[in-house]
Amino acid sequence: MNPRRTLAIFRKELLHIVRDPLSLGMALALPMLLLILFGYALSLDVDRIPLLIWDQDKTPQSRALLDRFRGSRLFAVQGDIDSYRPAELGLDRGDVLAVLVVPIDFGHKLAAGQQTPVQMLLDGSDSNTASIALGYARAMVAGYSSEVRTEYQVRNGAGELKPPVDPQLRVMFNNELKSKNYIVPGLIAVILMMIGAMLTSLSIAREWENGTMEELLSTPVRPAELALGKLGAYFVLGFVDMVTAVLAGVFVFGVPLRGSLPLLFVSGFTFLFGALSWGLLLSAITRNQLLAFQMGLISSFLPSFLLSGFIYSIDNMPLLPQVISYVVPARYFVALLKGIFLKATGLQILWMELLFLATYAVIVFALLTRKLREKIA
Amino acid sequence: MNAAPIITIRGLHRKFGDIEAVHDLNLEVARGEIFGLVGPDGAGKTTTLRITCGLMHATAGEVRVAGHDVRAEVGAVKDRIGYMAQKFGLYGDLTVGENLRFYADLFGIDKQQRDTLTPQLLEMTRMSPFVDRHAAKLSGGMKQKLALMCTLLHRPEVLFLDEPTNGVDPVSRRDFWAILYQLVHEGMTVFVTTAYLDEAERCDRVGLLHKGRLILLDSPARLKNSLPLACFEVRGDDLRSYREALRRAANVEDVELAGSSIHAFAPQGTEEAAIQAIVPGARVRRILPSLEDVFIATVRREENRAA
């Protein structure tokens, strides 16, 4: 290892980066674009469910039930109707997700202490949202139901009868249950992997295509020096991207950063080292910029998006994708990020993940230097 | 000049699959010599050069450069050679000065040495005014000179040039050779491949490579005299009919068109009069064959023998 040669490669790569505004722009703008795109658009929260109401009864009782829906931020009442026609139309067009129908004898039956149904029509084509909406509606009706019962019991002199079991729930780590709180940290992993693999994928292939690789091979520069010099230059870019993403996560999206900042950056650097090495490895194998870029994009984006636990929980996956996810480095980085951001967990719990990231980085770097040792075919 | 050869190639073979690119090549190059490896495209020139520089492995055989085995001690060899590829890789987005500095760093040249050597090289190649120009914006000849400077920064003992003046205008080519002569004068050895025979004429010694085999090896002057045929230049108004007549003649071995004249080859001792008798209307003159004549005749004979 010769520091001067490594530094020479590093300096030259930085000049390439600075003098290629297109790539530089991509490297700096893409993370912001992804953050905005995913951070705002990719919300898994289900609220403000568009709802139509048909109150056939129009009694104080029916209004009391419906006011619970009107007052909730979970539902957004789009209007009142008086037939099934607009209900069907609204569901067909997708203007509303649910229709609530209160039957004509609702108040009368309640007053008489009888059981009475209410009808809810749901658009089930998005099964996930529909089942969440169903859960909200059930809980609201149940709440009203128990209020009516208590009132009835009090009126009949039975006294207030409390439910025998009272669940005391406390949501830890993401107490508002906001999906962006867990999407944004995971997004940092996806962004770094994509940027890392894409930026570097061009680098060695370009040297082969321009004939400079042949020249480099005839100089005393060693494979590890070449690899480290290039990694260093792209590391600078990756670092800028990482800081941008973390700052945007905390200050734009308001995601709490509760854990250790040094640990966050150590894991980020380890992950970035692996991602950049991966791009360089693809570049060294293909010796073709276009091919390397495409492979870099697919191999970084898809696994880190789908198999990292970034959005889709790995525990709920079938066995095969679960097994594959163990070799996806983003899996470990996502776990680290979520742990550091939301749970403030430290190295005593996350050391395994960090160790996996480091192992991945070392293996890919070793493969890279071996590949660079190869001569002209 | 040192007695021990600076490049020794023994029994070199290189196969690409079933194709034999280089077959049993044996060659020695003396220190301070300009050696030219000549041959048609695909003859194996670049392959031989790359193996000699340690950029490619040989299938069999031994290559020693400046006292080191290129396979076992590739690092030591790289420190002592300069290699300029056919399409030399310059970084187009770096300036002339930045390219020089980059290669200087890779070769571990200290700052002091670099600061004295760089102006010298720029001076020698008359590139000083362009030091801040991006390499991509240089003309072909200037790119060539920059590439040469990059390979000279570490003062190599041997300079390997792969078709260095391909696609360079004649004036730049002459400049380029003037620089090479100066370097050899300072003690450098130059190993060059070329498809241009006028360039081969400038070498001290020339090897002709044909289908991976070295079929001729000597100085240009001796090669020209070594042809076991006499060469006659035939000029006149009706070249086509002269050629037909010469082809049919029993004592003419080969006929080649050479621009506005015909070169006819006949066994040594054939008199001008004998050729004149075949083409009475033409002007016939015995000439010393050019390298091109020698090579074409040798290649032709090689092919006839193979067939």
Coordinates of N, CA, C and O in Angstrom, one line a residue, chain B residues 222-282:
Chain B
R222 N 20.3 -4.5 -44.0 CA 20.7 -5.8 -44.4 C 19.5 -6.6 -44.9 O 19.6 -7.5 -45.8
L223 N 18.3 -6.3 -44.4 CA 17.1 -7.0 -44.9 C 16.9 -6.7 -46.4 O 16.6 -7.6 -47.1
K224 N 17.2 -5.4 -46.7 CA 17.0 -5.1 -48.1 C 17.9 -5.8 -49.1 O 17.6 -6.1 -50.2
N225 N 19.1 -6.1 -48.5 CA 20.1 -6.8 -49.3 C 19.9 -8.3 -49.2 O 20.5 -9.1 -50.0
S226 N 19.1 -8.8 -48.3 CA 19.0 -10.2 -48.0 C 18.1 -10.9 -49.0 O 18.1 -12.1 -49.1
L227 N 17.3 -10.1 -49.7 CA 16.3 -10.7 -50.5 C 17.0 -11.5 -51.6 O 17.8 -11.0 -52.4
P228 N 16.7 -12.8 -51.8 CA 17.4 -13.6 -52.8 C 16.8 -13.4 -54.2 O 16.9 -14.2 -55.1
L229 N 16.3 -12.2 -54.4 CA 15.7 -11.8 -55.7 C 16.2 -10.4 -56.1 O 16.5 -9.6 -55.2
A230 N 16.3 -10.2 -57.3 CA 16.6 -8.9 -57.8 C 15.3 -8.1 -58.1 O 14.3 -8.8 -58.5
C231 N 15.3 -6.8 -57.8 CA 14.1 -6.1 -57.9 C 14.2 -5.1 -59.1 O 15.2 -4.4 -59.2
F232 N 13.2 -5.0 -59.9 CA 13.2 -4.1 -61.1 C 12.0 -3.2 -61.1 O 10.9 -3.7 -60.8
E233 N 12.3 -2.0 -61.3 CA 11.2 -1.0 -61.4 C 10.8 -0.9 -62.8 O 11.6 -0.6 -63.7
V234 N 9.5 -1.0 -63.1 CA 9.0 -0.9 -64.5 C 8.0 0.2 -64.6 O 7.1 0.3 -63.8
R235 N 8.4 1.2 -65.5 CA 7.5 2.4 -65.6 C 7.1 2.5 -67.1 O 7.8 2.0 -68.0
G236 N 6.0 3.1 -67.3 CA 5.5 3.3 -68.7 C 4.1 3.7 -68.8 O 3.5 3.9 -67.7
D237 N 3.5 3.6 -70.0 CA 2.2 4.1 -70.2 C 1.1 3.0 -70.0 O 0.0 3.3 -69.7
D238 N 1.5 1.8 -70.2 CA 0.5 0.7 -70.2 C 0.9 -0.3 -69.1 O 1.2 -1.4 -69.4
L239 N 0.7 0.2 -67.9 CA 1.1 -0.7 -66.8 C 0.4 -2.0 -66.8 O 0.9 -3.1 -66.5
R240 N -0.9 -2.0 -67.2 CA -1.7 -3.2 -67.1 C -1.1 -4.3 -68.0 O -1.0 -5.4 -67.6
S241 N -0.8 -3.9 -69.2 CA -0.3 -5.0 -70.1 C 1.1 -5.4 -69.7 O 1.4 -6.6 -69.9
Y242 N 1.9 -4.4 -69.1 CA 3.2 -4.8 -68.7 C 3.1 -5.9 -67.6 O 3.8 -6.9 -67.5
R243 N 2.1 -5.6 -66.7 CA 1.9 -6.6 -65.6 C 1.6 -8.0 -66.1 O 2.1 -9.0 -65.6
E244 N 0.6 -8.0 -67.0 CA 0.2 -9.3 -67.6 C 1.4 -10.0 -68.2 O 1.6 -11.2 -68.0
A245 N 2.2 -9.2 -69.0 CA 3.3 -9.8 -69.6 C 4.4 -10.4 -68.6 O 4.9 -11.5 -68.8
L246 N 4.6 -9.6 -67.6 CA 5.6 -10.0 -66.6 C 5.1 -11.2 -65.8 O 5.9 -12.1 -65.5
R247 N 3.8 -11.3 -65.5 CA 3.2 -12.4 -64.8 C 3.4 -13.7 -65.6 O 3.6 -14.7 -65.1
R248 N 3.3 -13.6 -66.9 CA 3.4 -14.8 -67.8 C 4.8 -15.2 -68.0 O 5.1 -16.4 -68.3
A249 N 5.8 -14.3 -67.8 CA 7.2 -14.6 -68.1 C 7.7 -15.6 -67.1 O 7.4 -15.5 -65.9
A250 N 8.5 -16.6 -67.6 CA 8.9 -17.7 -66.8 C 10.0 -17.2 -65.8 O 10.1 -17.8 -64.7
N251 N 10.8 -16.2 -66.1 CA 11.9 -15.9 -65.2 C 11.6 -14.8 -64.2 O 12.4 -14.3 -63.5
V252 N 10.3 -14.4 -64.1 CA 9.8 -13.4 -63.1 C 9.1 -14.2 -62.1 O 8.1 -14.9 -62.4
E253 N 9.5 -14.0 -60.8 CA 8.8 -14.7 -59.7 C 7.6 -14.0 -59.2 O 6.7 -14.7 -58.8
D254 N 7.7 -12.7 -59.1 CA 6.6 -12.0 -58.5 C 6.4 -10.6 -59.1 O 7.4 -10.0 -59.5
V255 N 5.2 -10.1 -59.2 CA 5.0 -8.8 -59.7 C 4.1 -8.1 -58.7 O 3.0 -8.6 -58.3
E256 N 4.5 -6.9 -58.4 CA 3.7 -6.1 -57.4 C 3.5 -4.7 -58.0 O 4.4 -4.1 -58.5
L257 N 2.3 -4.1 -57.8 CA 2.0 -2.7 -58.2 C 2.6 -1.9 -57.1 O 2.4 -2.1 -55.9
A258 N 3.4 -0.9 -57.4 CA 3.9 0.0 -56.4 C 3.6 1.5 -56.8 O 4.5 2.1 -57.5
G259 N 2.4 1.9 -56.6 CA 2.1 3.3 -57.0 C 2.0 3.4 -58.5 O 1.3 2.6 -59.1
S260 N 2.8 4.3 -59.1 CA 2.7 4.5 -60.5 C 3.7 3.6 -61.3 O 4.0 3.9 -62.4
S261 N 4.3 2.7 -60.6 CA 5.2 1.8 -61.3 C 4.9 0.3 -60.8 O 4.1 0.1 -60.0
I262 N 5.7 -0.6 -61.5 CA 5.5 -2.0 -61.1 C 6.9 -2.5 -60.6 O 7.9 -2.1 -61.1
H263 N 6.8 -3.3 -59.5 CA 8.1 -3.9 -59.1 C 8.0 -5.4 -59.5 O 7.1 -6.1 -59.1
A264 N 9.0 -5.8 -60.2 CA 9.1 -7.2 -60.7 C 10.3 -7.8 -60.0 O 11.4 -7.3 -59.9
F265 N 10.1 -9.0 -59.5 CA 11.2 -9.8 -58.8 C 11.6 -10.9 -59.6 O 10.8 -11.8 -60.0
A266 N 12.9 -11.0 -59.8 CA 13.5 -12.1 -60.6 C 14.7 -12.7 -59.8 O 15.2 -12.0 -59.0
P267 N 15.1 -13.9 -60.1 CA 16.2 -14.5 -59.4 C 17.5 -13.6 -59.5 O 17.6 -12.9 -60.5
Q268 N 18.3 -13.6 -58.5 CA 19.5 -12.9 -58.5 C 20.3 -13.2 -59.7 O 20.4 -14.3 -60.2
G269 N 21.0 -12.2 -60.3 CA 21.8 -12.4 -61.5 C 21.0 -12.1 -62.8 O 21.6 -12.0 -63.9
T270 N 19.7 -11.9 -62.7 CA 18.9 -11.6 -63.8 C 19.3 -10.2 -64.3 O 19.4 -9.3 -63.4
E271 N 19.5 -10.0 -65.6 CA 20.0 -8.7 -66.1 C 18.8 -7.8 -66.4 O 17.7 -8.3 -66.7
E272 N 19.0 -6.5 -66.4 CA 17.9 -5.6 -66.8 C 17.4 -5.9 -68.2 O 16.2 -5.8 -68.5
A273 N 18.3 -6.3 -69.1 CA 18.0 -6.5 -70.5 C 17.0 -7.7 -70.6 O 16.1 -7.6 -71.4
A274 N 17.1 -8.6 -69.7 CA 16.2 -9.8 -69.8 C 14.8 -9.3 -69.5 O 13.8 -9.8 -70.0
I275 N 14.6 -8.4 -68.5 CA 13.3 -7.9 -68.1 C 12.8 -7.0 -69.2 O 11.7 -7.0 -69.7
Q276 N 13.7 -6.1 -69.7 CA 13.4 -5.2 -70.8 C 12.8 -6.0 -72.0 O 11.9 -5.5 -72.7
A277 N 13.3 -7.2 -72.2 CA 12.9 -8.0 -73.4 C 11.4 -8.4 -73.2 O 10.7 -8.5 -74.2
I278 N 11.0 -8.5 -72.0 CA 9.6 -9.0 -71.8 C 8.6 -7.8 -72.0 O 7.6 -7.9 -72.6
V279 N 9.1 -6.6 -71.6 CA 8.2 -5.4 -71.8 C 9.0 -4.3 -72.6 O 9.6 -3.4 -72.1
P280 N 9.0 -4.5 -73.9 CA 9.9 -3.7 -74.8 C 9.6 -2.2 -74.7 O 10.5 -1.3 -74.7
G281 N 8.3 -1.8 -74.5 CA 8.0 -0.4 -74.5 C 8.2 0.3 -73.2 O 8.1 1.5 -73.1
A282 N 8.6 -0.4 -72.1 CA 8.6 0.2 -70.8 C 10.1 0.7 -70.4 O 11.0 0.3 -71.1

